[in-house]
Short mmCIF file of C-alpha atoms in Angstrom, two decimals:
data_model
loop_
_atom_site.label_atom_id
_atom_site.label_comp_id
_atom_site.label_asym_id
_atom_site.label_seq_id
_atom_site.Cartn_x
_atom_site.Cartn_y
_atom_site.Cartn_z
CA UNK A 15 93.29 142.66 69.14
CA UNK A 16 90.21 144.54 68.01
CA UNK A 17 90.67 148.34 68.11
CA UNK A 18 87.57 149.77 69.79
CA UNK A 19 87.07 153.53 70.05
CA UNK A 20 84.52 155.34 72.17
CA UNK A 21 83.26 158.60 70.68
CA UNK A 22 81.73 160.31 73.72
CA UNK A 23 79.68 163.47 73.82
CA UNK A 24 76.31 164.98 74.58
CA UNK A 25 75.45 165.12 70.86
CA UNK A 26 72.65 167.60 71.47
CA UNK A 27 72.21 167.50 68.52
CA UNK A 28 74.51 165.19 66.54
CA UNK A 29 76.00 167.39 63.82
CA UNK A 30 77.55 166.97 60.38
CA UNK A 31 80.90 167.53 62.12
CA UNK A 32 80.24 164.58 64.43
CA UNK A 33 79.23 162.46 61.44
CA UNK A 34 82.48 163.40 59.69
CA UNK A 35 84.60 162.38 62.69
CA UNK A 36 82.84 159.02 63.00
CA UNK A 37 83.11 158.20 59.30
CA UNK A 38 86.80 159.11 59.24
CA UNK A 39 87.29 157.13 62.43
CA UNK A 40 85.89 153.98 60.82
CA UNK A 41 89.08 153.89 58.73
CA UNK A 42 91.19 153.87 61.90
CA UNK A 43 89.25 151.62 64.26
CA UNK A 44 87.56 148.23 63.99
CA UNK A 45 84.59 149.43 66.02
CA UNK A 46 83.27 152.81 67.14
CA UNK A 47 80.79 153.24 69.95
CA UNK A 48 79.05 156.62 69.89
CA UNK A 49 78.43 157.19 73.59
CA UNK A 50 75.91 159.80 74.63
CA UNK A 51 76.84 160.95 78.10
CA UNK A 52 74.82 162.80 80.63
CA UNK A 53 76.51 166.15 81.28
CA UNK A 54 75.17 167.24 84.66
CA UNK A 55 75.97 170.89 83.89
CA UNK A 56 73.79 170.98 80.76
CA UNK A 57 70.06 170.73 80.22
CA UNK A 58 69.33 168.72 77.06
CA UNK A 59 67.54 170.20 74.06
CA UNK A 60 66.76 166.77 72.58
CA UNK A 61 66.05 163.81 74.89
CA UNK A 62 68.85 161.22 75.00
CA UNK A 63 66.56 158.37 73.93
CA UNK A 64 65.49 160.31 70.85
CA UNK A 65 69.07 161.15 69.92
CA UNK A 66 70.10 157.49 70.30
CA UNK A 67 67.30 156.51 67.90
CA UNK A 68 68.25 159.18 65.36
CA UNK A 69 71.97 158.32 65.42
CA UNK A 70 71.21 154.60 65.18
CA UNK A 71 69.25 155.40 62.02
CA UNK A 72 72.17 157.31 60.55
CA UNK A 73 74.50 154.33 60.98
CA UNK A 74 72.09 151.47 60.28
CA UNK A 75 74.30 150.25 57.42
CA UNK A 76 77.59 150.61 59.32
CA UNK A 77 78.08 147.31 61.16
CA UNK A 78 81.12 148.64 63.03
CA UNK A 79 79.32 151.66 64.54
CA UNK A 80 76.94 151.44 67.50
CA UNK A 81 75.24 153.95 69.78
CA UNK A 82 74.69 153.83 73.53
CA UNK A 83 73.73 156.16 76.36
CA UNK A 84 75.77 156.09 79.55
CA UNK A 85 76.14 157.77 82.92
CA UNK A 86 79.25 158.25 84.97
CA UNK A 87 82.88 158.73 84.06
CA UNK A 88 83.76 158.33 80.40
CA UNK A 89 87.03 156.56 81.22
CA UNK A 90 85.20 154.02 83.36
CA UNK A 91 82.57 153.46 80.68
CA UNK A 92 85.35 152.91 78.13
CA UNK A 93 86.78 150.20 80.39
CA UNK A 94 83.31 148.59 80.74
CA UNK A 95 82.85 148.30 76.97
CA UNK A 96 86.45 147.31 76.23
CA UNK A 97 87.38 150.52 74.38
CA UNK A 98 91.10 151.27 74.30
CA UNK A 99 90.67 154.63 72.55
CA UNK A 100 88.63 157.79 72.90
CA UNK A 101 87.89 159.48 69.59
CA UNK A 102 87.52 163.25 69.70
CA UNK A 103 87.18 165.97 67.07
CA UNK A 104 89.00 169.30 67.29
CA UNK A 105 87.70 172.42 65.55
CA UNK A 106 90.22 174.92 66.90
CA UNK A 107 92.84 175.64 69.55
CA UNK A 108 90.15 176.35 72.16
CA UNK A 109 88.84 172.81 71.64
CA UNK A 110 92.40 171.49 72.00
CA UNK A 111 92.93 173.20 75.37
CA UNK A 112 89.64 171.83 76.70
CA UNK A 113 90.06 168.34 75.24
CA UNK A 114 93.70 168.04 76.35
CA UNK A 115 92.70 168.59 79.97
CA UNK A 116 89.94 166.00 79.71
CA UNK A 117 92.28 163.53 77.98
CA UNK A 118 94.80 163.85 80.83
CA UNK A 119 92.09 163.25 83.44
CA UNK A 120 90.74 160.25 81.53
CA UNK A 121 94.24 158.81 81.28
CA UNK A 122 94.61 159.21 85.06
CA UNK A 123 91.37 157.27 85.65
CA UNK A 124 92.09 154.62 83.00
CA UNK A 125 95.79 154.27 82.20
CA UNK A 126 95.06 151.94 79.27
CA UNK A 127 93.00 154.60 77.46
CA UNK A 128 94.48 156.64 74.60
CA UNK A 129 92.73 159.73 73.24
CA UNK A 130 92.92 160.19 69.47
CA UNK A 131 92.14 163.63 68.06
CA UNK A 132 90.92 164.20 64.52
CA UNK A 133 91.02 167.72 63.13
CA UNK A 134 87.59 168.73 61.88
CA UNK A 135 87.24 168.98 58.12
CA UNK A 136 87.50 172.71 57.25
CA UNK A 137 83.95 173.19 55.88
CA UNK A 138 82.55 171.82 59.16
CA UNK A 139 84.80 173.64 61.63
CA UNK A 140 82.31 176.40 62.42
CA UNK A 141 79.52 173.99 63.38
CA UNK A 142 78.75 173.41 67.05
CA UNK A 143 75.75 171.92 68.76
CA UNK A 144 75.40 175.09 70.85
CA UNK A 145 75.17 177.30 67.78
CA UNK A 146 72.71 174.92 66.12
CA UNK A 147 70.46 174.95 69.19
CA UNK A 148 70.55 178.75 69.33
CA UNK A 149 69.73 179.16 65.64
CA UNK A 150 66.87 176.68 65.95
CA UNK A 151 65.54 178.16 69.18
CA UNK A 152 64.97 181.43 67.32
CA UNK A 153 63.35 179.84 64.30
CA UNK A 154 66.37 179.58 62.01
CA UNK A 155 66.96 176.82 59.50
CA UNK A 156 69.52 174.28 60.75
CA UNK A 157 69.13 171.70 57.96
CA UNK A 158 72.63 172.38 56.58
CA UNK A 159 74.24 171.56 59.93
CA UNK A 160 72.67 168.22 60.89
CA UNK A 161 72.74 164.87 59.04
CA UNK A 162 69.09 164.07 59.61
CA UNK A 163 65.86 165.83 58.68
CA UNK A 164 64.52 168.17 61.34
CA UNK A 165 61.19 166.38 60.81
CA UNK A 166 62.77 163.30 62.44
CA UNK A 167 62.13 164.94 65.78
CA UNK A 168 59.23 167.21 64.89
CA UNK A 169 56.39 167.22 67.36
CA UNK A 170 58.69 166.78 70.33
CA UNK A 171 58.79 170.51 70.93
CA UNK A 172 62.54 170.35 70.63
CA UNK A 173 64.65 170.73 67.48
#
């Protein structure tokens, strides 16, 4: 049976830490679907469609990685696409507490779904999309934190 993992998140923006988790995940799973969800409690910095395009470009040579946008419950979307695993990255114990709660809820909704946590590589542990957005919002250079040139989305008034 093909091992399909869903890597869900808002990816606003997709960071070097996210890239690291996906690339390490390709050694564990036959297919990874990067799923950009719509978090109703957050206003996006970069439009979903634009982020899908950027991430697709990053993985254009990886035949086992795809990108999709979705709405609704992550556990239900995983069932729709045939994913048996959720792939998540953990930077610290705070992430674990948050992700553990979500993993339990997802397992309640979809009992066939296993969450697999990868510990973030140490040099990338301090990176978060929130921090990147804040640095950028105030004119700081975020090039060291994202795996695509900031010019890829220049002119959008966003990042």
